[in-house]
XYZ file of C-alpha atoms in Angstrom:
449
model
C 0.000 0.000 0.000
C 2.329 2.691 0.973
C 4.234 2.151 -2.232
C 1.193 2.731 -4.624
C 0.677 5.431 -2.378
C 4.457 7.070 -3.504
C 3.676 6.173 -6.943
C 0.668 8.566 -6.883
C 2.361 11.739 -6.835
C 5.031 10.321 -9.362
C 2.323 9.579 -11.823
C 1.508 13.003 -11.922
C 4.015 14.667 -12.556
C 4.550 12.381 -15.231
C 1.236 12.960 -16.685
C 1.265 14.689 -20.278
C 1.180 18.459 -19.858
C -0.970 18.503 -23.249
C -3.230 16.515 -20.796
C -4.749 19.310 -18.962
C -6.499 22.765 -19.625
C -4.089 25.861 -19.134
C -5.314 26.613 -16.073
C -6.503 24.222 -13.000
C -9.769 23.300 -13.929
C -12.544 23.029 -11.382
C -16.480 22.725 -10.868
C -17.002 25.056 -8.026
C -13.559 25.922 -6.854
C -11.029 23.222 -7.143
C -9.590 20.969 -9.984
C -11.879 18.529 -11.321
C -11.052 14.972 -11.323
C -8.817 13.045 -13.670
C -10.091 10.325 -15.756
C -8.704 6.271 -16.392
C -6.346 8.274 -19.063
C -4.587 10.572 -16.184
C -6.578 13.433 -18.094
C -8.972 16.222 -16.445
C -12.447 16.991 -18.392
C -13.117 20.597 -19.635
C -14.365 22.788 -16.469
C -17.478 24.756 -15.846
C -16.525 28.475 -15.912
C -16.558 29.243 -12.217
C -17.846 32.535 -12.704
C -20.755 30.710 -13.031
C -20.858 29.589 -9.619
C -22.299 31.878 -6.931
C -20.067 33.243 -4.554
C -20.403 32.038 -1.276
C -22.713 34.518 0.976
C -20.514 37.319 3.443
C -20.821 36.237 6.975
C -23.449 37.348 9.336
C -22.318 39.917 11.808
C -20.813 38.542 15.235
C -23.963 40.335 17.217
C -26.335 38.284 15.127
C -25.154 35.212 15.518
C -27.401 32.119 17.264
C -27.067 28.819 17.132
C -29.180 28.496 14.810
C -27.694 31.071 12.273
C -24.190 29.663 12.780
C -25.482 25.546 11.768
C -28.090 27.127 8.787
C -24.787 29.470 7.371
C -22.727 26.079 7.687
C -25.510 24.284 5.596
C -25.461 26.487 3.174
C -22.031 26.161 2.163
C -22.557 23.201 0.232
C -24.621 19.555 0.929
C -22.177 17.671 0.229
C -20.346 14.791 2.828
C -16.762 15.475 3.681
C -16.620 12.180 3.588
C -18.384 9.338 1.735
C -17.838 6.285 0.153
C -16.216 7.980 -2.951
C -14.151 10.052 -0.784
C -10.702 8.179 -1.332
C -11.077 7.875 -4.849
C -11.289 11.422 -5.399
C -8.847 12.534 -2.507
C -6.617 10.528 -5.320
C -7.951 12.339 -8.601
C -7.036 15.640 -7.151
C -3.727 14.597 -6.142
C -3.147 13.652 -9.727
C -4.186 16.968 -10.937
C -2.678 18.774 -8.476
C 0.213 16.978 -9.471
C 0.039 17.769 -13.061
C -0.849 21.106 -12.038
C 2.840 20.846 -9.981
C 4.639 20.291 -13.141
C 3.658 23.430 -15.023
C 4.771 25.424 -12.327
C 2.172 25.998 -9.496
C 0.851 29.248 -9.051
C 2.297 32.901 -8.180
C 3.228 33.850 -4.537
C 0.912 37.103 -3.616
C 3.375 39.735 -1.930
C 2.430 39.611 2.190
C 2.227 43.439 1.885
C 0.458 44.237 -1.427
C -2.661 46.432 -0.529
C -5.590 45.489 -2.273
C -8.969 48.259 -2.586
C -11.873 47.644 -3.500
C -13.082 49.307 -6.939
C -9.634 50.884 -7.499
C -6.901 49.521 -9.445
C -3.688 48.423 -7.893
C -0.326 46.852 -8.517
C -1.137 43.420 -7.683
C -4.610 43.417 -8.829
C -3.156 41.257 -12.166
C -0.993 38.818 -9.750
C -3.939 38.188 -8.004
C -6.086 37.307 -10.890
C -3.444 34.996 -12.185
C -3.459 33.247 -8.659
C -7.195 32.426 -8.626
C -7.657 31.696 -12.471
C -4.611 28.865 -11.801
C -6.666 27.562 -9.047
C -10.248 28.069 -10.764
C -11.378 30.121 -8.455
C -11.761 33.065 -11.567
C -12.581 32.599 -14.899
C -9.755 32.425 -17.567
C -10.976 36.094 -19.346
C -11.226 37.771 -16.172
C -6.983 37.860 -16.069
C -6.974 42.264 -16.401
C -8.836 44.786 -14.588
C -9.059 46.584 -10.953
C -10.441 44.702 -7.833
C -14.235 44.148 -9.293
C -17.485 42.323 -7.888
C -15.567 39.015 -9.789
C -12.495 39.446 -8.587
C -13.969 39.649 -5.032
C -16.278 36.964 -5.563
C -13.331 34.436 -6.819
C -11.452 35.253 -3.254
C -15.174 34.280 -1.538
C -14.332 31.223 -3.642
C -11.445 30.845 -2.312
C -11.814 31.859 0.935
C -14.767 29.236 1.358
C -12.501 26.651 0.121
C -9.648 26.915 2.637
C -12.236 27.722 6.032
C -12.138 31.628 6.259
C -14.547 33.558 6.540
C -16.118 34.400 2.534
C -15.955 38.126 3.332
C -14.346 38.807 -0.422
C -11.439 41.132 1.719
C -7.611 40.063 0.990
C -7.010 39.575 4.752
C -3.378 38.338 5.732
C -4.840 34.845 6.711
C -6.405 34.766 2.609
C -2.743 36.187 1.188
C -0.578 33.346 3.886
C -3.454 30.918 2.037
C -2.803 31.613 -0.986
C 0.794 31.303 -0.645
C 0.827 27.574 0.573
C 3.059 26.312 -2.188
C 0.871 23.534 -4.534
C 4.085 20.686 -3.482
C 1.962 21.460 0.312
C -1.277 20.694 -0.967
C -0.257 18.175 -2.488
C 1.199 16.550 0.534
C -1.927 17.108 2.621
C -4.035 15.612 -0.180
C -1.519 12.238 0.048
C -1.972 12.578 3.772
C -5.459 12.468 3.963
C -5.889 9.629 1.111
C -4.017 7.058 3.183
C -5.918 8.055 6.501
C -9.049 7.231 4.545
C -7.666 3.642 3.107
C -6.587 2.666 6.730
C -9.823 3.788 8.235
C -13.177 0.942 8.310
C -16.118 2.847 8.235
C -19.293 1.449 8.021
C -21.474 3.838 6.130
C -25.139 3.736 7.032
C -28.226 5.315 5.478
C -27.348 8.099 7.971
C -24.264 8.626 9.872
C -22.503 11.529 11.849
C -18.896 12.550 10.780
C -16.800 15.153 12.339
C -13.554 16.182 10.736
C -10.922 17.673 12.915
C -9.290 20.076 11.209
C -12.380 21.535 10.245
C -13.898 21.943 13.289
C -17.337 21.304 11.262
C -20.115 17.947 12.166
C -22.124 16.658 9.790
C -25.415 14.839 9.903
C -25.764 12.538 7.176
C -29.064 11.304 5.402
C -29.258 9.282 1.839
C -25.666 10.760 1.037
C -27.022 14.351 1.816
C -25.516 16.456 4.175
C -29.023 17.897 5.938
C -27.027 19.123 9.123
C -24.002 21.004 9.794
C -22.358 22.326 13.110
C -20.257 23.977 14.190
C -17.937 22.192 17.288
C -14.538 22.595 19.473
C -12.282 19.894 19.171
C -8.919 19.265 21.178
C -6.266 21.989 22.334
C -2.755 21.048 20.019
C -2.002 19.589 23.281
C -4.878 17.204 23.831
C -5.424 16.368 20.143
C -8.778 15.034 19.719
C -8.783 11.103 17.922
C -10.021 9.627 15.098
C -12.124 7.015 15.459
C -15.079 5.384 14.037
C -18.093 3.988 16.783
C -22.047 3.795 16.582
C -24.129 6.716 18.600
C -25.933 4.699 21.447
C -28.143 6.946 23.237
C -28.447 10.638 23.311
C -28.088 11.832 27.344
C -30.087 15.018 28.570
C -29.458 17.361 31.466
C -26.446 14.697 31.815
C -23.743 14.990 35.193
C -19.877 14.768 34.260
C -17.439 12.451 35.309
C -14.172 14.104 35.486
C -11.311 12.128 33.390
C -8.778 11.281 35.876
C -6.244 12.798 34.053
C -8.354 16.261 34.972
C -9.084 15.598 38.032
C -5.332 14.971 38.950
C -4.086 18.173 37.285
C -6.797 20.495 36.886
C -9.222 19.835 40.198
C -6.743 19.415 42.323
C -4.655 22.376 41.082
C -7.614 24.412 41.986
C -8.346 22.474 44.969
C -4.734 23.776 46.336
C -5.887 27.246 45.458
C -9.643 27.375 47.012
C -10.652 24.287 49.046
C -14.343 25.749 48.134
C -13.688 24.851 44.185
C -15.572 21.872 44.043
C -18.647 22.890 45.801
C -18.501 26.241 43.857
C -18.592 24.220 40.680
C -21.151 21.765 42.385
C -19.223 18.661 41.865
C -19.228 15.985 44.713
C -15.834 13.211 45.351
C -17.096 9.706 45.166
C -14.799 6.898 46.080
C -14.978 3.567 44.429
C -18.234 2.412 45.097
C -19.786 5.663 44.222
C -20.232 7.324 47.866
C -19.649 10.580 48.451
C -16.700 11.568 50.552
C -15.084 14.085 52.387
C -13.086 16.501 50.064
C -11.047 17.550 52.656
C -10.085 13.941 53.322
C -8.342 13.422 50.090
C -4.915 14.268 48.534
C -4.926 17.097 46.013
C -0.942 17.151 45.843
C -1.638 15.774 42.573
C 1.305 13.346 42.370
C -0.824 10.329 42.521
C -3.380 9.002 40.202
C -6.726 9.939 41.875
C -8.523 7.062 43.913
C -11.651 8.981 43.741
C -13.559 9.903 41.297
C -15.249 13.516 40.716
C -18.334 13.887 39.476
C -20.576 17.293 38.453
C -24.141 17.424 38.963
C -26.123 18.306 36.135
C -27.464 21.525 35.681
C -27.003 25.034 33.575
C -22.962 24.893 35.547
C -22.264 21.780 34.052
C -19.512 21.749 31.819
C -21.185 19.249 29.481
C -24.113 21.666 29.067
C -27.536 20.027 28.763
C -26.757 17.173 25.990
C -24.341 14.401 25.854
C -24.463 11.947 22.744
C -22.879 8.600 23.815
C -20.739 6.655 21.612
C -18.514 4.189 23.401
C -14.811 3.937 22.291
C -11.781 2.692 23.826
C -11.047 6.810 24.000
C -13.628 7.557 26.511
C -14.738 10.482 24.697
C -18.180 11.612 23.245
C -20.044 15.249 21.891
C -21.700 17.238 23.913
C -23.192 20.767 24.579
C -21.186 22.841 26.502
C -22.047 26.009 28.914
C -19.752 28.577 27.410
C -21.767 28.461 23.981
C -19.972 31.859 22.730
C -16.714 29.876 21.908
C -18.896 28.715 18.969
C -18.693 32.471 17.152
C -14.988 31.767 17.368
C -13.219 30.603 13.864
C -10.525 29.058 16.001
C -12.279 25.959 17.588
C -9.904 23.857 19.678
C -9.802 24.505 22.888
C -11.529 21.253 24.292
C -9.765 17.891 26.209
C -10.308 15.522 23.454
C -14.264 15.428 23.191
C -16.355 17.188 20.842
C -18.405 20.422 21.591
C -21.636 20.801 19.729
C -23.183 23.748 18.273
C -26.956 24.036 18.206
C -26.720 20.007 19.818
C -30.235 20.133 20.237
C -30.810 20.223 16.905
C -28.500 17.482 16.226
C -30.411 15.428 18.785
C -33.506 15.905 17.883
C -32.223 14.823 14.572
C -30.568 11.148 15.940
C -34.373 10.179 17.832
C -36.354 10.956 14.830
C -37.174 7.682 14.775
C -39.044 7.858 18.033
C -41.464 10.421 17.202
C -41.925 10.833 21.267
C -38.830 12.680 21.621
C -39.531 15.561 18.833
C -37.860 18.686 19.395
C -40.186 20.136 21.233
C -40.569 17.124 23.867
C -36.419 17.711 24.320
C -37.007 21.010 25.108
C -39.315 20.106 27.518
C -37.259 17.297 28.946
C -34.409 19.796 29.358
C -36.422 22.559 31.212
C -37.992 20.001 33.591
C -33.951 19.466 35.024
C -34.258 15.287 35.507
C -31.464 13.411 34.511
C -32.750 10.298 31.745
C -30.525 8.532 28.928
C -32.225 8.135 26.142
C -30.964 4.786 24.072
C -31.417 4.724 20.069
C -33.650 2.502 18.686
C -30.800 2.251 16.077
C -28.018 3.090 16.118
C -25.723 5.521 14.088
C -22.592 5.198 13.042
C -20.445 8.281 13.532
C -16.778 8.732 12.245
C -14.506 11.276 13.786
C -11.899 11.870 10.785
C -8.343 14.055 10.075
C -8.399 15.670 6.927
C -6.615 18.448 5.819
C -7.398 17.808 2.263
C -10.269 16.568 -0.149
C -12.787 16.723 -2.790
C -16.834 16.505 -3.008
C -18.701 15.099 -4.749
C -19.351 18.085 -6.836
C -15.468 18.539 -7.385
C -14.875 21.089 -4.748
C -11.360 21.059 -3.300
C -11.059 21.903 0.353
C -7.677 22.606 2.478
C -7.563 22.946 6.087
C -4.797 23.923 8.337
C -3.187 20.858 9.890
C -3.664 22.277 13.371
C -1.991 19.225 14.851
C 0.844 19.005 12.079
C -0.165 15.275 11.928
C 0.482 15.220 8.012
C 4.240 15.236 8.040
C 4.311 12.638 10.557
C 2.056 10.645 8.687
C 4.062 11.305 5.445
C 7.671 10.923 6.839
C 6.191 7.412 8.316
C 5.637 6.037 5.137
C 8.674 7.299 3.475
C 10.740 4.981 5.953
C 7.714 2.144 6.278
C 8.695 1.994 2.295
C 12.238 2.395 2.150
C 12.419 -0.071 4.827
C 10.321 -2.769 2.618
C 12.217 -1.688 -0.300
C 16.028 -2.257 1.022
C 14.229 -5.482 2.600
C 12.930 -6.795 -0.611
C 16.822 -7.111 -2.058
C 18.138 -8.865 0.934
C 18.121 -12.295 1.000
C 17.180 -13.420 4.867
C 14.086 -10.569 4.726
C 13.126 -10.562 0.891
C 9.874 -12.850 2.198
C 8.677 -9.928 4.102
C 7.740 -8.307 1.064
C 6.171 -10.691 -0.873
C-alpha cells in the first residue's frame, strides 16, 4: 500500500502536460477529477458559480444562524464512500498542475482596494484563475465584484470567513506552495484507506481540522455544526463507533487525568472549588466523601472519582451523545456556547463540543417520534437526569483531513492544526524504504512478498 501510495504523486508529474487545460480546472472551486487516461475533463466556468454569501455579523449570531450558514455552504459529505477515490484524482491533478509550475506567490504586503486599481490586482487574478477560483478572461482589470467573488471562492474553500477582503490569513493561504497541498491531499488519502467505516443510510462525521459535524441522510448532508475539538495539546482522535443513546441534562465524570491536574490544582488554590462548581468526590463504590479527606498534591493518580451534577454549571451543558470507544470520549453541549462564534475551535480535552446540539439530537431520535424537538425542550427545562438509548443506532466517524474533494469537485484545504500530516508522510517514506532495502536482501526478501 504505501508504495502505490508514492507512486501517486510520481504519476503526476509524469502525466502529459498537453493533458490538462491551461489553467486548473474546477467545478465550483477546485480541480476537477482526472479520468482512467490521467486526463482532467473541460471545467465549468466558475464565474458561473455563486459566490459564497458574506458572513453574518458577530452580534447576530445564534445557534441556529451559525449551523443554517454552515448548511449552506454546500450539501455535500466530507466524507463518503467515494471520498478516497477522489482525494486521489485531485492529487493527480494537483500533481500535473505541480509540473507546469504551481501558481504565483501574492506579496504579504500588497494592498488590495476595492473598486480601485492596484499593482497586484493582475498577480492576483493569475493566482485564482490557476486555481479556478476566476474565470480564464477575467486575467486584467481593478479589484471588481468578480475578482472579489473568486477570493469568496477561495476563501470558502480553505475555512475563512467568505468576506471577499484580501485579509493576511487569505494572502498566507494563498501562498501555501501547490508541493503542500499536495502533501496534505496524500496525507489524507491514506488516513481514509486505513480507516473501516461502516457507512449507514445516515451517519454523523466530524472532521478535525475543520472543526465542522455533519449529519448525514441518503448521502445528503441535511445538518451542519459547528464544534470545538482538542487543544494542540490534547489532540482530539479519530475514530469510528455507533451513537448509542443521546443523554439530557447529563452529570460529568471528570477524566482522571483532569481531576489529577486540573481539580486538584484548583483544589490547592480554594478548598471551596468543588462545591462552587457543584461537583461531589465519590470513592470507588460511588459514595460521596469528604473533600477535605483526600490528597490534592496531585502526584498520585486519583482514587476517587469527581463527578458534576447536572445543571445550567455543568460543563457538558444540557446534551451528551454517547458513543462508546476505547477513547472515553463523546459530543456534547457545553455552557460557554460563545466559543462557537470563534473561527478558532480547539480549545476542548479531546471530546467534541456541539453547536446548536439540540438540533442534532432531535435529529438522531427521529425515529421515536416521542422525543420531537419540542418534547427535548421540555425534557431539558424540567432538570431530571434520563438517557435516552437509540432505537438504532448511528454510526459516527470522527476523521483528520486536511485535504479533499466533493462530490461536486470542490477542493477543500484545512490547516493541519496538529501538524499530523508530516508525521504521517515521513512514516511512510521509511515504512517503504524499509520494505524496499528489505525486498533485495536475501534473509528478509519474504517480508515483502
Amino acid at each position: 500500500m504505501s508504495k502505490r501510495h508514492a507512486m501517486i504523486i510520481a504519476v503526476g508529474m509524469l502525466a502529459s502536460a498537453s493533458a490538462l487545460a491551461q489553467t486548473e480546472t474546477i467545478g465550483q472551486a477546485g480541480p476537477r477529477p482526472a479520468t482512467a487516461a490521467g486526463t482532467v475533463p473541460a471545467a465549468a466556468n466558475p464565474a458561473h458559480a455563486a459566490a459564497p454569501k458574506t458572513a453574518a455579523p458577530a452580534s447576530a449570531s445564534t445557534a441556529e444562524s451559525r449551523s443554517a450558514a454552515a448548511l449552506a455552504l454546500t450539501h455535500e459529505p466530507t466524507y463518503d464512500e467515494g471520498s478516497a477515490q477522489r482525494i486521489k484524482d485531485a492529487a493527480l491533478s494537483y500533481s500535473d498542475l505541480a509540473v507546469r509550475g504551481g501558481w504565483p506567490a501574492i506579496p504579504v504586503d500588497a494592498k488590495f482596494a476595492p473598486g480601485a486599481q492596484g499593482a497586484n490586482d493582475d498577480l492576483l487574478r493569475k493566482r485564482l484563475i490557476v486555481s479556478g477560483d476566476l474565470a480564464a478572461d477575467r486575467a486584467s482589470g481593478a479589484f471588481d465584484q468578480d475578482l472579489a467573488d473568486a477570493v469568496k471562492r477561495f476563501q470558502a474553500r480553505h475555512g475563512l470567513a467568505p468576506t471577499g477582503t484580501m485579509t493576511p490569513r487569505t494572502i498566507a493561504a494563498m501562498n501555501v506552495p501547490v508541493q503542500t497541498r499536495i502533501r496534505q491531499l496524500e496525507a489524507s488519502l491514506q488516513r481514509l484507506e486505513n480507516m473501516n467505516f461502516g457507512f449507514g443510510q445516515r451517519y454523523v462525521v466530524v472532521n478535525i481540522p475543520a472543526a465542522f459535524a455533519e449529519a448525514v441522510e441518503n448521502d445528503v448532508v441535511v445538518r451542519r455544526y459547528r464544534v470545538i475539538v482538542g487543544k494542540t495539546e490534547k489532540p482530539s482522535p479519530t475514530l469510528t463507533a455507533q451513537i448509542s443513546s443521546v443523554v439530557l441534562n447529563p452529570t460529568w465524570t471528570v477524566p482522571s487525568s483532569i481531576a489529577k491536574t486540573e481539580i486538584s490544582a484548583h483544589m490547592r488554590k480554594d478548598p471551596t472549588y468543588l462545591s462552587r462548581m457543584h461537583m461531589e468526590v465519590l470513592d470507588a463504590h460511588d459514595n460521596p466523601i469528604d473533600p477535605n479527606s483526600v490528597d490534592w498534591s496531585g502526584t498520585h493518580t486519583p482514587n476517587f472519582t469527581v463527578r458534576q451534577h447536572n445543571g445550567t454549571f455543568n460543563a457538558l451543558g444540557a446534551v451528551k451523545i454517547d458513543m462508546p470507544n476505547s477513547y472515553s470520549v463523546y459530543m456534547h453541549d457545553t455552557n460557554q456556547r460563545n466559543l462557537f462564534s470563534d473561527d478558532y475551535r480547539f480549545d476542548s480535552h479531546g471530546c467534541s463540543r456541539v453547536d446548536n446540539v439540540r438540533d442534532l439530537a432531535a435529529w438522531l431520535l427521529k425515529d421515536q417520534p416521542k422525543w420531537s424537538r419540542a418534547a427535548i425542550d421540555a425534557e431539558i427545562a424540567s432538570g431530571q437526569h434520563l438517557d435516552v438509548a437509540m432505537v438504532k443506532k448511528v454510526p459516527v466517524a470522527w476523521i483528520y483531513l486536511t485535504a479533499w474533494m466533493t462530490k461536486d469537485q470542490t477542493v477543500q484545504f484545512r490547516n493541519d492544526v496538529y501538524s499530523q500530516d508530516e508525521q504521517l508522510l515521513e512514516a511512510t517514506a521509511e515504512e517503504a524504504a524499509f520494505f524496499s532495502n528489505a525486498g533485495s536482501h536475501p534473509l528478509t526478501a519474504h517480508m515483502t512478498r
